[in-house]
């Protein structure tokens, strides 16, 4: 799962259309719990959207075990995996 997480970062960095789609998708979503979780882990505000995308698309089950609150995250996970699928080879 770590490799897939890092590959997702690479796709996000190099595929600008994908990056725009992810940002647009997450723009108005309720992300307060995952943002709080990531900030506690030491992530910078600058990389939050990239990290949220990578964690949700690859580490959703792990996040759930860490007691990430919010039932909306399962929908976000499914939708982000669908967005990524066009870039995932």
Coordinates of C-alpha atoms in Angstrom, one line a residue:
X1 CA 0.0 0.0 0.0
X2 CA 2.9 2.4 0.6
X3 CA 4.1 2.1 -3.0
X4 CA 0.6 2.8 -4.3
X5 CA 0.3 5.8 -1.9
X6 CA 3.6 7.2 -3.3
X7 CA 2.6 6.5 -6.9
X8 CA -0.6 8.4 -6.3
X9 CA 1.6 11.4 -5.2
X10 CA 3.5 11.1 -8.5
X11 CA 0.4 11.1 -10.6
X12 CA -0.9 14.1 -8.6
X13 CA 2.4 16.0 -9.2
X14 CA 2.8 15.2 -12.9
X15 CA -0.7 15.0 -14.2
X16 CA -2.0 18.5 -13.9
X17 CA -5.5 17.7 -15.2
X18 CA -5.8 14.9 -12.5
X19 CA -4.6 17.4 -9.9
X20 CA -7.3 19.9 -10.9
X21 CA -10.0 17.2 -10.8
X22 CA -9.0 16.2 -7.3
X23 CA -8.8 19.8 -6.1
X24 CA -12.2 20.5 -7.6
X25 CA -13.8 17.4 -6.1
X26 CA -12.4 18.0 -2.6
X27 CA -13.1 21.8 -2.7
X28 CA -16.4 21.9 -0.8
X29 CA -16.1 18.5 1.0
X30 CA -16.2 18.1 4.8
X31 CA -12.6 17.3 5.5
X32 CA -12.1 18.6 9.0
X33 CA -11.4 15.3 10.7
X34 CA -8.9 14.1 8.1
X35 CA -7.2 17.5 8.1
X36 CA -6.9 17.4 11.9
X37 CA -5.5 13.9 11.7
X38 CA -2.9 14.8 9.1
X39 CA -1.9 18.0 10.9
X40 CA -1.3 16.0 14.1
X41 CA 0.9 13.7 12.1
X42 CA 3.1 16.7 11.1
X43 CA 1.9 17.4 7.5
X44 CA 2.1 21.0 6.2
X45 CA -1.0 22.9 5.1
X46 CA 0.7 23.1 1.7
X47 CA 0.4 19.4 1.0
X48 CA -2.9 18.6 2.6
X49 CA -5.0 18.1 -0.6
X50 CA -2.3 15.8 -2.1
X51 CA -2.1 13.8 1.2
X52 CA -5.8 13.6 1.6
X53 CA -6.1 12.2 -1.9
X54 CA -3.2 9.7 -1.4
X55 CA -4.5 8.5 2.0
X56 CA -8.1 8.2 0.9
X57 CA -7.4 6.4 -2.3
X58 CA -4.8 4.0 -0.8
X59 CA -5.2 3.8 2.9
X60 CA -8.9 4.1 3.6
X61 CA -9.0 0.9 5.7
X62 CA -6.0 2.0 7.7
X63 CA -7.6 5.4 8.3
X64 CA -10.8 3.7 9.5
X65 CA -8.7 1.6 12.0
X66 CA -7.2 4.9 13.2
X67 CA -10.8 5.9 14.0
X68 CA -11.2 8.6 11.4
X69 CA -14.6 10.0 12.0
X70 CA -17.1 10.8 9.3
X71 CA -19.1 8.4 7.2
X72 CA -18.6 10.7 4.2
X73 CA -15.0 9.4 3.8
X74 CA -16.1 6.2 2.3
X75 CA -17.9 8.1 -0.5
X76 CA -14.8 10.3 -1.0
X77 CA -12.6 7.2 -1.2
X78 CA -14.8 5.6 -3.9
X79 CA -15.1 8.8 -5.9
X80 CA -11.4 9.6 -5.7
X81 CA -10.4 6.0 -6.8
X82 CA -12.8 6.5 -9.8
X83 CA -11.1 9.8 -10.7
X84 CA -7.7 8.2 -10.4
X85 CA -8.6 5.2 -12.5
X86 CA -8.1 7.1 -15.8
X87 CA -4.5 7.7 -14.7
X88 CA -3.8 4.4 -13.0
X89 CA -1.9 1.9 -15.3

